[in-house]
Short mmCIF file of C-alpha atoms in Angstrom, two decimals:
data_model
loop_
_atom_site.label_atom_id
_atom_site.label_comp_id
_atom_site.label_asym_id
_atom_site.label_seq_id
_atom_site.Cartn_x
_atom_site.Cartn_y
_atom_site.Cartn_z
CA MET A 1 95.50 75.49 124.98
CA GLY A 2 93.66 78.97 124.86
CA CYS A 3 95.85 82.16 124.01
CA SER A 4 99.04 80.05 124.80
CA ALA A 5 98.71 77.75 121.98
CA GLY A 6 100.77 79.83 119.33
CA LEU A 7 103.83 79.54 121.36
CA ILE A 8 103.29 75.96 122.52
CA ALA A 9 102.66 75.07 118.60
CA ILE A 10 106.03 76.57 117.95
CA ASP A 11 107.87 74.30 120.28
CA LEU A 12 105.76 71.39 118.88
CA ALA A 13 106.95 72.23 115.25
CA LYS A 14 110.53 72.67 116.38
CA GLN A 15 110.65 69.13 117.70
CA LEU A 16 109.03 67.75 114.73
CA LEU A 17 111.61 69.38 112.50
CA GLN A 18 114.34 67.85 114.60
CA VAL A 19 112.97 64.41 113.91
CA HIS A 20 111.72 64.96 110.35
CA ARG A 21 114.79 66.43 108.47
CA ASN A 22 114.30 68.54 105.11
CA THR A 23 110.54 69.19 105.75
CA TYR A 24 108.60 72.22 106.54
CA ALA A 25 105.97 73.09 109.43
CA LEU A 26 103.12 75.35 109.37
CA VAL A 27 101.87 76.76 112.30
CA VAL A 28 98.41 78.59 112.07
CA SER A 29 97.42 80.75 114.99
CA MET A 30 93.74 81.57 115.33
CA GLU A 31 90.91 82.43 117.67
CA ASN A 32 88.60 79.53 118.18
CA ILE A 33 85.09 80.53 119.39
CA THR A 34 83.36 77.20 119.25
CA LEU A 35 82.29 75.44 122.18
CA ASN A 36 85.25 73.74 123.10
CA TRP A 37 85.28 73.72 126.91
CA TYR A 38 86.72 70.77 128.60
CA TRP A 39 83.82 69.03 130.63
CA GLY A 40 86.01 66.24 132.41
CA ASN A 41 86.90 66.11 136.23
CA THR A 42 90.58 67.07 135.92
CA ARG A 43 91.27 70.52 137.30
CA GLY A 44 93.92 73.18 136.92
CA ALA A 45 96.85 73.86 139.43
CA ASP A 46 94.40 75.23 141.90
CA ASP A 47 90.70 76.63 142.11
CA ARG A 48 91.58 80.30 141.55
CA ALA A 49 93.57 79.44 138.35
CA TYR A 50 90.69 77.02 137.33
CA ARG A 51 87.75 79.52 137.87
CA GLY A 52 89.55 82.56 136.69
CA VAL A 53 88.45 82.03 133.00
CA PHE A 54 85.55 79.71 132.98
CA GLN A 55 83.00 79.14 130.35
CA GLU A 56 79.53 78.79 131.82
CA GLU A 57 75.76 79.83 131.56
CA ASP A 58 74.37 82.89 132.97
CA GLU A 59 70.90 83.48 134.58
CA ALA A 60 69.38 83.81 131.18
CA GLY A 61 70.89 80.36 130.22
CA ARG A 62 73.49 81.94 127.61
CA VAL A 63 76.79 80.30 127.40
CA GLY A 64 79.82 82.35 127.66
CA VAL A 65 83.60 82.92 129.03
CA ALA A 66 83.46 84.57 132.35
CA LEU A 67 86.53 86.25 133.78
CA SER A 68 86.74 86.55 137.42
CA LYS A 69 89.09 89.10 139.21
CA GLU A 70 91.51 86.16 140.06
CA PRO A 71 93.37 86.47 136.95
CA VAL A 72 95.27 89.59 137.89
CA ALA A 73 96.94 87.58 140.64
CA VAL A 74 97.21 84.58 138.80
CA VAL A 75 98.99 86.36 136.14
CA GLY A 76 101.65 87.43 138.38
CA GLU A 77 102.30 84.07 139.91
CA ALA A 78 102.28 82.48 136.68
CA LEU A 79 104.68 85.07 135.37
CA LYS A 80 107.23 84.51 138.18
CA THR A 81 107.32 80.99 137.63
CA ASN A 82 108.15 81.34 133.92
CA ILE A 83 110.69 83.93 134.77
CA THR A 84 112.35 81.73 137.36
CA THR A 85 112.75 79.12 134.54
CA LEU A 86 113.90 81.78 131.86
CA GLY A 87 116.09 84.03 133.63
CA PRO A 88 119.19 81.87 134.01
CA LEU A 89 119.07 81.53 130.26
CA VAL A 90 118.95 84.94 129.09
CA LEU A 91 119.84 87.18 131.78
CA PRO A 92 123.49 88.63 132.13
CA MET A 93 125.73 87.45 135.09
CA SER A 94 125.21 90.30 137.06
CA GLU A 95 121.33 90.02 137.20
CA GLN A 96 121.51 86.31 137.96
CA ILE A 97 123.89 86.90 141.02
CA LEU A 98 121.61 89.47 142.37
CA PHE A 99 118.50 87.34 142.01
CA LEU A 100 120.27 84.25 143.28
CA ALA A 101 121.27 86.23 146.39
CA SER A 102 117.78 87.36 147.13
CA LEU A 103 116.50 83.88 146.69
CA VAL A 104 119.07 82.31 149.02
CA GLY A 105 118.52 85.19 151.66
CA ARG A 106 114.88 84.28 151.61
CA ARG A 107 114.71 80.62 151.23
CA VAL A 108 117.90 79.47 153.30
CA PHE A 109 118.33 82.11 155.75
CA GLY A 110 114.60 82.72 156.30
CA LEU A 111 115.07 86.45 155.67
CA ARG A 112 111.27 87.17 154.71
CA SER A 113 111.77 90.77 155.31
CA LEU A 114 114.12 91.02 152.33
CA ARG A 115 112.14 91.86 149.25
CA PRO A 116 112.57 89.42 146.25
CA TYR A 117 114.83 90.80 143.35
CA LEU A 118 113.10 91.34 140.18
CA PRO A 119 115.56 90.97 137.46
CA ASP A 120 115.65 93.74 134.96
CA PHE A 121 114.75 91.84 131.63
CA LYS A 122 115.37 95.03 129.57
CA MET A 123 119.00 94.09 129.91
CA ALA A 124 118.30 90.87 128.21
CA PHE A 125 115.56 92.03 125.46
CA GLU A 126 115.17 94.76 123.00
CA HIS A 127 111.41 94.03 122.50
CA PHE A 128 108.49 92.68 124.43
CA CYS A 129 105.33 91.12 122.94
CA ILE A 130 102.88 90.29 125.64
CA HIS A 131 99.65 88.62 124.93
CA ALA A 132 97.00 91.69 124.28
CA GLY A 133 94.18 89.79 126.10
CA GLY A 134 93.11 93.02 127.84
CA ARG A 135 94.44 96.16 129.62
CA ALA A 136 93.91 95.35 133.36
CA VAL A 137 91.39 92.38 133.05
CA LEU A 138 94.28 90.00 132.31
CA ASP A 139 97.95 91.04 131.63
CA LEU A 140 98.99 94.17 130.02
CA ASP A 141 99.04 96.43 133.15
CA THR A 142 100.03 93.61 135.43
CA VAL A 143 103.16 92.67 133.42
CA GLU A 144 104.06 96.27 132.53
CA ARG A 145 104.10 96.67 136.51
CA ASN A 146 105.82 93.49 137.53
CA LEU A 147 108.63 93.79 134.55
CA GLU A 148 108.94 97.86 135.14
CA LEU A 149 108.55 98.28 131.63
CA SER A 150 108.19 101.65 129.71
CA ALA A 151 105.29 102.64 127.39
CA TRP A 152 107.67 102.02 124.40
CA HIS A 153 108.07 98.41 125.55
CA MET A 154 104.39 98.14 125.89
CA GLU A 155 103.49 99.62 122.73
CA PRO A 156 103.22 96.85 120.35
CA SER A 157 101.04 95.09 122.73
CA ARG A 158 98.65 97.97 123.46
CA MET A 159 98.35 99.19 119.73
CA THR A 160 97.54 95.44 118.85
CA LEU A 161 94.74 95.45 121.39
CA TYR A 162 93.57 98.74 120.23
CA ARG A 163 93.80 98.11 116.59
CA TRP A 164 92.84 94.39 116.40
CA GLY A 165 91.34 93.57 119.69
CA ASN A 166 92.02 90.27 121.59
CA THR A 167 92.88 87.86 118.83
CA SER A 168 93.72 85.08 121.14
CA SER A 169 96.84 83.05 120.19
CA SER A 170 97.55 85.21 117.28
CA SER A 171 97.95 88.27 119.14
CA LEU A 172 101.54 87.98 119.73
CA TRP A 173 102.38 87.63 115.81
CA TYR A 174 100.55 91.19 115.41
CA GLU A 175 102.85 92.36 118.10
CA LEU A 176 106.07 91.13 116.46
CA ALA A 177 104.78 92.26 113.03
CA TYR A 178 104.12 95.77 114.52
CA THR A 179 107.66 95.88 115.86
CA GLU A 180 109.14 95.07 112.48
CA ALA A 181 106.74 97.33 110.60
CA GLN A 182 108.12 100.34 112.89
CA GLY A 183 111.50 99.36 111.58
CA ARG A 184 112.82 98.74 115.14
CA VAL A 185 114.27 95.27 114.85
CA ARG A 186 118.00 95.04 113.95
CA ARG A 187 120.31 92.15 113.69
CA GLY A 188 121.03 90.59 117.05
CA HIS A 189 118.06 92.06 118.64
CA ARG A 190 116.15 89.82 120.98
CA ALA A 191 112.46 89.67 121.38
CA TRP A 192 110.62 87.88 124.15
CA GLN A 193 106.95 86.63 123.71
CA ILE A 194 104.85 86.05 126.65
CA ALA A 195 101.38 84.27 126.21
CA PHE A 196 98.98 83.55 129.01
CA GLY A 197 95.95 81.17 128.74
CA SER A 198 93.26 79.71 130.59
CA GLY A 199 94.33 76.76 133.10
CA PHE A 200 96.19 79.13 134.07
CA LYS A 201 99.35 78.84 131.67
CA CYS A 202 102.03 81.26 130.87
CA ASN A 203 104.34 80.40 128.04
CA SER A 204 107.27 82.36 126.40
CA ALA A 205 109.58 82.07 123.46
CA VAL A 206 112.62 84.10 122.78
CA TRP A 207 113.85 85.16 119.21
CA ARG A 208 117.09 86.58 117.95
CA ALA A 209 117.15 88.58 114.68
CA LEU A 210 119.45 87.20 112.23
CA ARG A 211 119.13 90.41 110.16
CA ASP A 212 118.03 93.90 110.18
CA VAL A 213 114.29 93.96 109.06
CA ASP A 214 113.37 96.75 106.55
CA PRO A 215 109.74 97.71 106.57
CA ALA A 216 109.85 98.44 102.96
CA GLU A 217 110.75 94.89 102.33
CA GLU A 218 107.82 93.64 104.68
CA LYS A 219 104.85 94.51 102.50
CA VAL A 220 103.68 90.94 102.01
CA GLY A 221 102.48 89.10 104.97
CA ASN A 222 102.50 92.24 107.48
CA PRO A 223 99.24 93.43 108.29
CA TRP A 224 100.54 96.87 109.57
CA VAL A 225 102.35 98.08 106.75
CA ASP A 226 99.68 100.25 105.13
CA GLU A 227 98.71 101.66 108.12
CA ILE A 228 101.71 102.00 110.42
CA HIS A 229 102.37 105.63 109.78
CA MET A 230 99.20 106.36 111.89
CA PHE A 231 100.71 104.45 115.09
CA PRO A 232 101.04 104.83 117.71
CA VAL A 233 98.02 106.57 119.00
CA GLU A 234 97.09 107.62 122.37
CA VAL A 235 95.01 105.07 124.21
CA PRO A 236 93.35 106.17 127.39
CA ARG A 237 94.00 104.15 130.30
CA VAL A 238 90.55 104.75 132.03
CA GLU A 239 87.22 104.87 130.06
CA SER A 240 83.69 105.37 131.33
CA VAL A 241 81.36 102.51 130.93
CA VAL A 242 77.76 103.61 130.22
CA THR A 243 74.89 101.00 130.34
CA ALA A 244 72.44 100.73 127.62
CA ALA A 245 69.86 101.58 130.36
CA ALA A 246 71.55 104.69 131.45
CA VAL A 247 71.82 105.77 127.86
CA ALA A 248 68.19 105.24 127.29
CA ALA A 249 67.35 106.86 130.62
CA ALA A 250 69.45 110.24 129.40
CA ALA A 251 67.64 110.21 126.14
CA SER A 252 64.36 110.31 127.83
#
């Protein structure tokens, strides 16, 4: 299930625990780098999503996962579908009414010139954990723009990408741990985890804090606690890319 597997596994564990009472479930999120591509004939929802993240051989015969330019657009579409389902469950009534009015105006009365209303999810969540698959290649910049989030909201995702890289399905847990290590999670706060995976999939989970999280008590099991004092750091939005050939030419 790719980078969405972590949240899907949580839902599976929840269902198992509802059936098997008085038991425990362990969910292990990891990055699988083995050759596990599906070679069957059943494709994704559409060709753009199917080819967006695709494992194939290059001209030299080396196998790797190729990212096309399509995921940037596909992420927005997948996120829109997810928001439409999640919105009524978490948004305050005022935001739901505005969103519904926009939807009715466009679909019922044919007012195509009416701009779709994007709910303010900052009214529903204090914290956002967005899959750190890449800055602009996959999701961070796209989600930040679509949800109109601030740099503070995006900080857990950007710092996770900076410190740990793209760790696939486990990136969401690094981000939640970052928020806790910073001492930001208080009782009653809600965190929204958004994961994207090849296919193309968008899955999300909502967590409500049952207590204040004290960073001093999180020393065991939190990968950030020994270095959280060094974060956040400034991460440039644009970096120059210099090829090995260019470096060799400059050296000569």
